[in-house]
CSV table of C-alpha atoms in Angstrom, one decimal:
chain,number,residue,atom,x,y,z
A,1,ASN,CA,0.1,0.0,0.1
A,2,ALA,CA,1.3,3.5,-0.9
A,3,GLY,CA,-0.9,5.2,1.9
A,4,VAL,CA,-1.1,8.9,0.8
A,5,THR,CA,0.4,10.2,-2.2
A,6,GLN,CA,0.5,13.7,-3.4
A,7,THR,CA,1.8,15.2,-6.7
A,8,PRO,CA,3.8,17.3,-7.4
A,9,LYS,CA,6.5,17.4,-4.5
A,10,PHE,CA,7.5,21.0,-5.8
A,11,GLN,CA,6.2,23.8,-7.7
A,12,VAL,CA,7.0,27.4,-8.5
A,13,LEU,CA,4.1,29.5,-9.8
A,14,LYS,CA,4.2,33.0,-10.5
A,15,THR,CA,1.4,35.4,-8.9
A,16,GLY,CA,-2.0,34.9,-10.7
A,17,GLN,CA,-1.2,31.5,-11.9
A,18,SER,CA,-3.4,28.7,-11.1
A,19,MET,CA,-2.9,25.1,-10.1
A,20,THR,CA,-4.2,22.0,-8.6
A,21,LEU,CA,-2.7,19.9,-6.2
A,22,GLN,CA,-3.5,16.1,-6.2
A,23,CYS,CA,-3.9,13.7,-3.3
A,24,ALA,CA,-4.9,9.9,-3.4
A,25,GLN,CA,-5.2,7.7,-0.6
A,26,ASP,CA,-5.4,3.6,-0.9
A,27,MET,CA,-6.6,3.0,2.6
A,28,ASN,CA,-10.3,3.2,1.8
A,29,HIS,CA,-10.6,6.2,4.3
A,30,ASN,CA,-13.6,8.0,4.4
A,31,SER,CA,-12.1,11.5,5.4
A,32,MET,CA,-9.6,13.3,3.6
A,33,TYR,CA,-7.9,16.8,4.6
A,34,TRP,CA,-5.7,19.6,3.2
A,35,TYR,CA,-3.5,21.5,5.6
A,36,ARG,CA,-0.7,24.2,4.9
A,37,GLN,CA,2.6,24.4,7.2
A,38,ASP,CA,4.0,27.7,7.7
A,39,PRO,CA,6.9,28.4,10.1
A,40,GLY,CA,5.9,29.3,13.7
A,41,MET,CA,2.1,28.2,12.7
A,42,GLY,CA,1.8,24.6,12.9
A,43,LEU,CA,-0.5,22.9,10.6
A,44,ARG,CA,-3.5,24.7,9.6
A,45,LEU,CA,-6.6,23.1,8.2
A,46,ILE,CA,-7.8,24.5,4.9
A,47,TYR,CA,-10.5,22.3,3.7
A,48,TYR,CA,-11.6,18.8,4.6
A,49,SER,CA,-14.1,16.1,3.1
A,50,ALA,CA,-15.6,14.1,5.8
A,51,SER,CA,-16.9,11.5,3.0
A,52,GLU,CA,-17.2,11.2,-0.6
A,53,GLY,CA,-19.5,14.1,-1.9
A,54,THR,CA,-19.0,16.3,1.3
A,55,THR,CA,-16.6,19.1,1.5
A,56,ASP,CA,-16.3,21.6,4.4
A,57,LYS,CA,-14.1,24.6,5.3
A,58,GLY,CA,-11.5,24.7,7.9
A,59,GLU,CA,-9.4,27.4,9.4
A,60,VAL,CA,-7.9,29.0,6.4
A,61,PRO,CA,-10.0,28.3,3.3
A,62,ASN,CA,-9.7,31.6,1.5
A,63,GLY,CA,-8.1,31.4,-1.8
A,64,TYR,CA,-8.5,27.7,-2.3
A,65,ASN,CA,-11.1,25.4,-3.7
A,66,VAL,CA,-11.3,21.5,-3.2
A,67,SER,CA,-12.9,18.7,-4.9
A,68,ARG,CA,-13.5,15.3,-3.7
A,69,LEU,CA,-13.4,13.4,-6.8
A,70,ASN,CA,-14.2,9.9,-5.6
A,71,LYS,CA,-13.4,8.1,-2.1
A,72,ARG,CA,-9.8,7.8,-3.2
A,73,GLU,CA,-8.8,11.5,-4.5
A,74,PHE,CA,-9.2,14.9,-2.9
A,75,SER,CA,-7.8,18.0,-5.0
A,76,LEU,CA,-6.8,21.3,-3.9
A,77,ARG,CA,-7.0,24.1,-6.4
A,78,LEU,CA,-5.4,27.5,-6.3
A,79,GLU,CA,-7.3,29.8,-8.8
A,80,SER,CA,-5.1,32.8,-8.7
A,81,ALA,CA,-1.7,32.3,-6.6
A,82,ALA,CA,-0.7,34.9,-4.3
A,83,PRO,CA,2.8,35.1,-2.3
A,84,SER,CA,1.0,34.6,0.8
A,85,GLN,CA,0.0,31.0,-0.4
A,86,THR,CA,3.6,30.0,-0.6
A,87,SER,CA,3.7,26.9,2.0
A,88,VAL,CA,4.0,23.6,2.4
A,89,TYR,CA,1.0,21.6,1.6
A,90,PHE,CA,-0.2,18.3,3.3
A,91,CYS,CA,-2.9,16.0,2.8
A,92,ALA,CA,-4.1,13.4,4.9
A,93,SER,CA,-6.7,10.8,5.1
A,94,SER,CA,-8.2,9.0,8.2
A,95,GLU,CA,-11.4,7.0,9.3
A,96,THR,CA,-13.9,9.0,11.3
A,97,ARG,CA,-12.1,10.3,14.4
A,98,THR,CA,-9.0,8.1,14.3
A,99,VAL,CA,-5.4,9.1,13.5
A,100,GLN,CA,-4.7,10.9,10.3
A,101,TYR,CA,-2.2,9.5,7.9
A,102,PHE,CA,-0.2,12.2,6.1
A,103,GLY,CA,1.2,12.6,2.5
A,104,PRO,CA,4.7,13.3,1.8
A,105,GLY,CA,3.8,17.4,1.5
A,106,THR,CA,4.2,19.5,-1.8
A,107,ARG,CA,6.2,22.5,-1.3
A,108,LEU,CA,4.8,25.5,-3.3
A,109,THR,CA,6.7,28.9,-3.9
A,110,VAL,CA,4.6,31.8,-5.3
A,111,THR,CA,6.7,34.5,-6.5
B,1,ILE,CA,-11.5,27.9,16.7
B,2,LEU,CA,-10.2,25.8,19.7
B,3,ASN,CA,-7.1,27.2,21.1
B,4,VAL,CA,-4.5,24.4,21.6
B,5,GLU,CA,-1.2,25.3,23.2
B,6,GLN,CA,2.0,23.4,23.5
B,7,SER,CA,4.9,24.5,25.6
B,8,PRO,CA,7.7,24.8,25.6
B,9,GLN,CA,8.0,25.9,21.7
B,10,SER,CA,11.5,24.3,21.5
B,11,LEU,CA,13.9,22.2,23.8
B,12,HIS,CA,17.4,21.2,23.9
B,13,VAL,CA,18.1,17.8,25.8
B,14,GLN,CA,21.4,15.8,26.2
B,15,GLU,CA,21.5,12.4,25.0
B,16,GLY,CA,20.4,10.0,27.9
B,17,ASP,CA,18.5,12.7,29.6
B,18,SER,CA,14.3,12.3,30.2
B,19,THR,CA,12.2,15.2,29.2
B,20,ASN,CA,8.6,16.1,28.7
B,21,PHE,CA,6.4,18.6,27.5
B,22,THR,CA,2.8,20.1,27.7
B,23,CYS,CA,-0.3,20.2,25.6
B,24,SER,CA,-3.0,22.6,26.8
B,25,PHE,CA,-6.5,22.7,25.7
B,26,PRO,CA,-10.1,23.7,26.5
B,27,SER,CA,-11.6,21.2,29.1
B,28,SER,CA,-15.0,21.8,27.8
B,29,ASN,CA,-16.6,18.9,25.1
B,30,PHE,CA,-13.6,17.2,25.0
B,31,TYR,CA,-13.6,14.0,22.6
B,32,ALA,CA,-9.9,12.9,21.9
B,33,LEU,CA,-6.4,14.2,21.7
B,34,HIS,CA,-3.8,13.0,19.3
B,35,TRP,CA,0.1,13.1,19.6
B,36,TYR,CA,1.9,13.0,16.3
B,37,ARG,CA,5.8,13.0,15.9
B,38,TRP,CA,7.2,15.3,12.7
B,39,GLU,CA,10.7,14.6,11.8
B,40,THR,CA,12.4,17.2,9.5
B,41,ALA,CA,11.6,16.7,5.7
B,42,LYS,CA,8.9,13.7,6.7
B,43,SER,CA,5.5,13.7,7.2
B,44,PRO,CA,4.0,13.8,10.8
B,45,GLU,CA,3.2,10.3,12.1
B,46,ALA,CA,0.7,9.3,14.8
B,47,LEU,CA,2.0,8.2,18.3
B,48,PHE,CA,-0.9,8.2,20.5
B,49,VAL,CA,-4.9,8.7,20.6
B,50,MET,CA,-6.0,9.7,23.9
B,51,THR,CA,-9.9,9.6,24.9
B,52,LEU,CA,-10.6,9.0,28.7
B,53,ASN,CA,-9.4,11.0,31.5
B,54,GLY,CA,-6.5,9.3,33.1
B,55,ASP,CA,-5.2,7.8,30.0
B,56,GLU,CA,-1.8,6.5,29.8
B,57,LYS,CA,-0.2,5.3,26.7
B,58,LYS,CA,3.1,4.1,26.0
B,59,LYS,CA,5.4,3.5,22.9
B,60,GLY,CA,8.9,2.2,23.8
B,61,ARG,CA,10.5,5.2,25.6
B,62,ILE,CA,7.8,7.6,24.8
B,63,SER,CA,4.5,7.8,27.0
B,64,ALA,CA,1.8,10.3,27.4
B,65,THR,CA,-1.0,11.1,29.9
B,66,LEU,CA,-4.2,12.8,29.8
B,67,ASN,CA,-6.1,15.0,32.1
B,68,THR,CA,-9.5,16.1,30.9
B,69,LYS,CA,-10.8,17.8,33.5
B,70,GLU,CA,-7.8,20.4,33.9
B,71,GLY,CA,-7.4,20.4,30.0
B,72,TYR,CA,-3.5,19.1,29.6
B,73,SER,CA,-1.6,16.0,28.1
B,74,TYR,CA,1.9,15.3,28.9
B,75,LEU,CA,4.4,13.7,26.7
B,76,TYR,CA,7.3,12.0,28.1
B,77,ILE,CA,10.7,10.6,26.6
B,78,LYS,CA,12.7,8.6,28.8
B,79,GLY,CA,16.5,8.1,28.2
B,80,SER,CA,16.4,10.6,25.1
B,81,GLN,CA,18.4,9.6,22.0
B,82,PRO,CA,19.5,11.5,18.7
B,83,GLU,CA,16.9,10.0,16.8
B,84,ASP,CA,14.1,11.5,19.0
B,85,SER,CA,14.8,14.7,17.4
B,86,ALA,CA,11.6,16.0,16.1
B,87,THR,CA,8.6,18.2,16.6
B,88,TYR,CA,6.0,16.7,18.5
B,89,LEU,CA,2.4,18.0,17.7
B,90,CYS,CA,-0.7,17.5,19.8
B,91,ALA,CA,-4.2,18.0,18.1
B,92,LEU,CA,-7.7,18.1,19.3
B,93,ILE,CA,-10.7,17.0,17.7
B,94,GLN,CA,-13.3,19.5,17.1
B,95,GLY,CA,-16.7,18.4,16.2
B,96,ALA,CA,-17.1,15.4,14.1
B,97,GLN,CA,-13.9,15.3,12.1
B,98,LYS,CA,-11.6,18.3,12.4
B,99,LEU,CA,-8.1,18.2,14.1
B,100,VAL,CA,-7.0,21.4,15.5
B,101,PHE,CA,-3.2,21.3,15.9
B,102,GLY,CA,-0.8,23.1,18.4
B,103,GLN,CA,2.2,24.9,17.2
B,104,GLY,CA,4.4,21.6,18.2
B,105,THR,CA,7.4,21.4,20.6
B,106,ARG,CA,10.7,21.3,18.8
B,107,LEU,CA,12.9,18.8,20.3
B,108,THR,CA,16.7,18.7,19.6
B,109,ILE,CA,18.8,15.8,21.4
B,110,ASN,CA,22.5,17.0,21.7
B,111,PRO,CA,24.8,13.9,21.6
């Protein structure tokens, strides 16, 4: 089992460009999450999906959209990237209220 | 948004010494607390899920206790080794699915 996979691992964008971060899990988990990690800020939840077909905002949703494509896949889209979105993005999955399993992260730089 | 506080923010310990650090959280409406270990350039990995007041969990030289009435959890490391160097995160479940993370305690073990 690969666990949680994320693509790409690194990305550089110019301000105003758009991109989609992909996440997939092979553990048959119902819940999936997107976090961003910034120095001194810990992990902050952007969006989550409690089950296939549902998505909800987390702590810092502005500037992002998500799609729960199916049970396995949960994508994060930046429609118009801004320098403030420079961060490391982690996807995670879990069963209801159990430990979360994290992907390897995507390091995004917006210039 | 729940406020989950971890202290200290960073800690330097000599190899072989034991250490502990704290996670504080609002004591009302408690459901569960998670501890994660996060090594540099890797993804967070779950250590413990704690749900009951008075819970004590142990994994090798690492253990944790939980006091839900006063709103804190301690993580202990006995006989620190260089491989224990990592950031230790605690996270509280909010609502049905969301984890709210503390900022972490960054532990460095000096040989």
